[in-house]
Amino acid sequence: MEEQPKEMEMVPTHVAIIMDGNGRWAEQRKRPRLFGHKAGVDSVRIIVEAARKIGVKHLTLYAFSTENWQRPGVEVKGLMSLLKTYLQAELEKMLTNQIRLECFGQMSRLPQDVQQILQRVIEKTRHCQGMRLNLALSYGSRAEIIDAVKCIGKKCSDGTLNPEEIDAIVFDNHLYSSGQSDPDLLIRTGGEKRLSNFLLWQISYAEIYFTDIMWPDFREQELKDALQEFARRQRRFGKTGAQVGVT
Ligand code: IPE
Ligand code: IPE
Ligand code: MG
């Protein structure tokens, strides 16, 4: 199943994507924003499959932020309904393609029916080992960090954790992404050059790729373009070019 194009010597283990631009894509076509979100779901299907085929091991998609709850009620409702349909429709394909679903975010804020289907897909795909698909839903990085700090603080006060033992690994283990590697590549579609409260801790050393392409137009070729750009980057992690050995 895994097919790595020759020119792509270096496939990132973990790719994270801020899927932005659905609304503007629809507005450019004089259609309602939800029309853009629907087309965006098609991109999600295509990108999940393409990433799996290329050999990406973790794919994290920013689907709905804590801040997105402030959008008009009809848009939020429409997005939740699209999410439910997507999960219902994709379960079989996830099992066939060995994709394990995870959710990053405040799941309890999602509508009950969405929570149910989400739990079901998470349970059913728990054993899948081909690729991990993390959907960031009702996700905010600051909330995630605060929750982690609260949990660590509680353990310190009840004596189950020694404050001296807190290090980056302990902290990491209290995040939604616990047990997963940090993203190697962060892609943002839609032209904006900001992080919008996404994975602030985890992307410390990610390569960042901004593109003006709107999410509904971001398909397999656009993903390959991003991966090729990633392969050309020199990741130095604070060292010199000579130390990391590639010039
Ligand atoms: C991204 O597209 C999807 C979500 C945030 C849910 P937007 O809806 O933000 O699209 P633009 O940025 O308004 O074009
Ligand atoms: C970021 O997009 C969130 C998602 C893609 C889910 P937004 O459209 O909400 O971000 P801002 O408001 O432009 O920063
Ligand atoms: Mg946007």
Coordinates of C-alpha atoms and ligand atoms in Angstrom, one line a residue:
M1 CA 0.0 0.0 0.0
E2 CA 2.8 2.4 0.8
E3 CA 4.1 4.2 -2.3
Q4 CA 6.9 6.7 -1.8
P5 CA 7.6 8.8 -4.9
K6 CA 11.3 8.6 -5.7
E7 CA 11.9 12.3 -5.4
M8 CA 10.5 12.1 -1.9
E9 CA 13.4 10.7 0.0
M10 CA 12.3 12.2 3.3
V11 CA 8.7 11.7 4.2
P12 CA 7.8 13.5 7.5
T13 CA 6.6 11.1 10.2
H14 CA 4.0 13.5 11.5
V15 CA 2.1 16.1 9.4
A16 CA -0.2 18.6 10.9
I17 CA -2.6 20.7 8.9
I18 CA -4.6 23.9 9.6
M19 CA -7.3 23.4 7.0
D20 CA -8.3 27.0 6.3
G21 CA -10.1 28.8 3.5
N22 CA -13.4 26.9 3.1
G23 CA -15.5 30.0 3.6
R24 CA -13.6 32.2 1.3
W25 CA -13.5 29.5 -1.4
A26 CA -17.3 29.4 -1.3
E27 CA -17.7 33.2 -1.2
Q28 CA -15.5 33.5 -4.3
R29 CA -18.1 31.2 -6.0
K30 CA -21.0 33.2 -4.6
R31 CA -22.1 30.2 -2.6
P32 CA -22.9 29.9 1.1
R33 CA -20.0 29.1 3.4
L34 CA -21.3 25.6 4.1
F35 CA -20.8 24.8 0.4
G36 CA -17.1 25.4 1.1
H37 CA -17.1 23.2 4.2
K38 CA -18.6 20.4 2.1
A39 CA -15.9 20.7 -0.5
G40 CA -13.4 20.8 2.4
V41 CA -14.6 17.4 3.6
D42 CA -13.8 16.0 0.1
S43 CA -10.2 17.4 0.6
V44 CA -10.1 15.7 4.0
R45 CA -11.0 12.3 2.4
I46 CA -8.4 12.7 -0.4
I47 CA -5.6 13.9 1.9
V48 CA -6.1 11.2 4.5
E49 CA -5.9 8.6 1.8
A50 CA -2.9 10.2 0.1
A51 CA -1.0 10.6 3.3
R52 CA -1.5 7.0 4.2
K53 CA -0.4 5.9 0.7
I54 CA 2.7 8.1 0.9
G55 CA 3.7 6.6 4.3
V56 CA 3.0 9.5 6.7
K57 CA 2.5 7.9 10.1
H58 CA 0.6 10.6 12.0
L59 CA -1.7 13.1 10.4
T60 CA -3.3 15.8 12.6
L61 CA -6.1 17.9 11.1
Y62 CA -7.3 21.1 12.7
A63 CA -11.1 20.8 12.0
F64 CA -12.7 23.0 14.6
S65 CA -11.1 25.3 17.2
T66 CA -12.3 26.4 20.6
E67 CA -12.6 29.9 19.1
N68 CA -14.8 28.5 16.2
W69 CA -17.7 28.1 18.7
Q70 CA -18.2 31.8 18.4
R71 CA -19.3 31.5 14.7
P72 CA -22.9 31.9 13.8
G73 CA -25.1 29.0 15.1
V74 CA -26.1 27.8 11.7
E75 CA -22.5 27.4 10.6
V76 CA -21.5 25.5 13.7
K77 CA -24.5 23.3 13.3
G78 CA -23.7 22.6 9.7
L79 CA -20.1 21.8 10.6
M80 CA -21.2 19.4 13.3
S81 CA -23.5 17.7 10.9
L82 CA -20.8 17.3 8.2
L83 CA -18.5 15.9 10.9
K84 CA -21.1 13.3 11.9
T85 CA -21.7 12.2 8.3
Y86 CA -18.0 12.1 7.6
L87 CA -17.3 9.8 10.5
Q88 CA -20.3 7.5 9.7
A89 CA -19.2 7.2 6.1
E90 CA -15.5 6.7 6.7
L91 CA -15.4 4.0 9.4
E92 CA -15.2 1.1 7.0
K93 CA -12.5 2.8 4.9
M94 CA -10.5 3.5 8.0
L95 CA -10.6 -0.1 9.0
T96 CA -9.6 -1.3 5.5
N97 CA -6.7 1.2 5.4
Q98 CA -5.7 0.6 9.0
I99 CA -6.2 4.1 10.1
R100 CA -6.5 4.8 13.8
L101 CA -8.7 7.7 14.8
E102 CA -7.9 9.9 17.8
C103 CA -9.6 13.2 18.9
F104 CA -7.6 16.1 20.3
G105 CA -9.9 18.6 22.0
Q106 CA -12.7 19.2 24.5
M107 CA -14.9 16.4 23.3
S108 CA -17.5 17.0 26.0
R109 CA -18.5 20.3 24.2
L110 CA -19.5 18.5 21.0
P111 CA -23.1 17.6 20.5
Q112 CA -24.1 14.2 22.0
D113 CA -24.6 12.4 18.7
V114 CA -21.2 13.6 17.4
Q115 CA -19.6 12.4 20.6
Q116 CA -21.2 9.0 20.2
I117 CA -20.1 8.3 16.7
L118 CA -16.6 9.7 17.5
Q119 CA -16.3 7.3 20.4
R120 CA -17.4 4.5 18.2
V121 CA -14.9 5.2 15.5
I122 CA -12.1 5.7 18.1
E123 CA -12.9 2.3 19.7
K124 CA -13.3 0.4 16.5
T125 CA -10.0 1.7 15.0
R126 CA -8.0 1.4 18.2
H127 CA -6.0 -1.6 16.9
C128 CA -5.2 -0.1 13.5
Q129 CA -1.5 0.5 12.9
G130 CA -1.2 2.0 9.4
M131 CA -1.5 5.6 10.3
R132 CA -2.8 7.7 13.2
L133 CA -5.4 10.3 12.2
N134 CA -5.8 13.0 14.9
L135 CA -8.9 15.2 14.5
A136 CA -8.4 18.4 16.5
L137 CA -12.0 19.2 17.4
S138 CA -13.1 21.9 19.8
Y139 CA -9.3 22.2 20.1
G140 CA -7.3 25.0 21.5
S141 CA -3.6 24.8 22.4
R142 CA -3.9 27.1 25.4
A143 CA -6.7 25.1 26.9
E144 CA -4.7 21.9 26.3
I145 CA -1.7 23.4 28.1
I146 CA -3.8 24.7 31.0
D147 CA -5.4 21.3 31.4
A148 CA -2.0 19.6 31.5
V149 CA -0.8 22.1 34.1
K150 CA -3.9 21.5 36.2
C151 CA -3.4 17.7 36.1
I152 CA 0.3 18.0 36.9
G153 CA -0.4 20.4 39.8
K154 CA -3.0 18.0 41.2
K155 CA -0.5 15.1 41.1
C156 CA 2.1 17.3 42.8
S157 CA -0.3 18.3 45.6
D158 CA -1.6 14.8 46.3
G159 CA 2.0 13.5 46.3
T160 CA 1.9 11.2 43.3
L161 CA 4.4 13.4 41.4
N162 CA 7.5 15.1 42.7
P163 CA 7.8 18.6 41.2
E164 CA 11.5 18.0 40.7
E165 CA 10.6 15.2 38.2
I166 CA 8.7 17.5 35.9
D167 CA 10.5 17.8 32.6
A168 CA 9.5 18.0 28.9
I169 CA 8.6 14.3 28.7
V170 CA 6.3 14.5 31.8
F171 CA 4.6 17.6 30.4
D172 CA 4.3 16.0 27.0
N173 CA 2.6 13.0 28.5
H174 CA -0.2 15.2 29.8
L175 CA -1.1 16.6 26.4
Y176 CA -3.7 15.1 24.0
S177 CA -0.8 14.1 21.8
S178 CA 0.8 12.0 24.6
G179 CA 2.7 9.1 23.1
Q180 CA 2.9 10.6 19.6
S181 CA 5.9 12.3 18.0
D182 CA 5.8 16.0 17.5
P183 CA 4.7 17.3 14.0
D184 CA 7.7 17.5 11.6
L185 CA 5.7 19.6 9.1
L186 CA 2.9 22.1 9.7
I187 CA 0.9 23.1 6.7
R188 CA -1.6 26.0 6.7
T189 CA -3.8 26.5 3.7
G190 CA -5.8 29.6 2.9
G191 CA -3.1 32.3 2.9
E192 CA -3.1 33.4 6.5
K193 CA 0.3 33.3 8.3
R194 CA -0.6 32.5 11.8
L195 CA -1.0 29.6 14.1
S196 CA -4.5 30.3 15.5
N197 CA -3.9 28.4 18.8
F198 CA -2.8 25.2 17.2
L199 CA -0.3 22.8 18.8
L200 CA 1.8 25.6 20.3
W201 CA 3.9 23.2 22.4
Q202 CA 4.2 20.4 19.8
I203 CA 5.3 22.5 16.8
S204 CA 8.4 23.9 18.5
Y205 CA 10.6 22.5 15.8
A206 CA 8.2 21.8 13.0
E207 CA 8.9 23.0 9.5
I208 CA 6.1 25.5 8.6
Y209 CA 4.6 25.6 5.1
F210 CA 2.1 28.3 4.3
T211 CA 0.2 28.2 1.1
D212 CA -2.4 30.5 -0.5
I213 CA -4.3 27.5 -1.8
M214 CA -7.7 27.3 -0.2
W215 CA -8.4 24.0 1.6
P216 CA -11.1 22.8 -0.8
D217 CA -8.4 23.1 -3.6
F218 CA -5.7 21.3 -1.5
R219 CA -5.6 17.8 -2.9
E220 CA -3.0 15.0 -3.5
Q221 CA -0.6 17.0 -5.8
E222 CA -0.7 20.0 -3.4
L223 CA 0.3 17.7 -0.5
K224 CA 3.1 16.2 -2.6
D225 CA 4.3 19.8 -3.3
A226 CA 4.4 20.5 0.4
L227 CA 6.3 17.2 1.2
Q228 CA 8.8 18.0 -1.5
E229 CA 9.4 21.4 -0.1
F230 CA 9.9 19.7 3.3
A231 CA 12.4 17.3 1.9
R232 CA 14.5 20.3 0.7
R233 CA 14.6 21.9 4.1
Q234 CA 17.6 21.5 6.4
R235 CA 16.5 20.8 9.9
R236 CA 19.3 21.9 12.3
F237 CA 17.6 21.8 15.7
G238 CA 20.0 24.5 16.9
K239 CA 23.2 23.0 15.5
T240 CA 25.3 24.1 12.6
G241 CA 24.8 22.9 9.1
A242 CA 28.1 21.1 9.3
Q243 CA 27.0 19.3 12.4
V244 CA 23.9 17.9 10.8
G245 CA 25.9 16.8 7.9
V246 CA 23.9 18.1 4.9
T247 CA 24.7 21.3 3.0
Ligands
IPE1 C1 -11.6 26.5 7.8 O1 -12.2 27.3 6.9 C2 -12.6 25.6 8.5 C3 -12.9 25.9 9.9 C4 -12.3 26.8 10.6 C5 -14.0 25.2 10.5 P1 -12.8 28.7 7.3 O2 -14.3 28.5 7.6 O3 -12.1 29.3 8.4 O4 -12.7 29.5 6.0 P2 -12.3 31.0 5.8 O5 -11.0 31.3 6.5 O6 -13.4 31.8 6.4 O7 -12.2 31.2 4.3
IPE2 C1 -8.2 27.9 12.3 O1 -8.9 28.6 11.3 C2 -9.0 26.8 12.8 C3 -9.3 25.7 11.9 C4 -8.7 25.6 10.7 C5 -10.2 24.7 12.3 P1 -9.7 29.9 11.6 O2 -10.3 30.4 10.3 O3 -10.6 29.7 12.7 O4 -8.5 30.9 12.1 P2 -8.5 32.5 12.2 O5 -9.7 32.9 12.9 O6 -8.4 33.0 10.8 O7 -7.2 32.8 12.9
MG3 MG -10.5 30.7 8.4

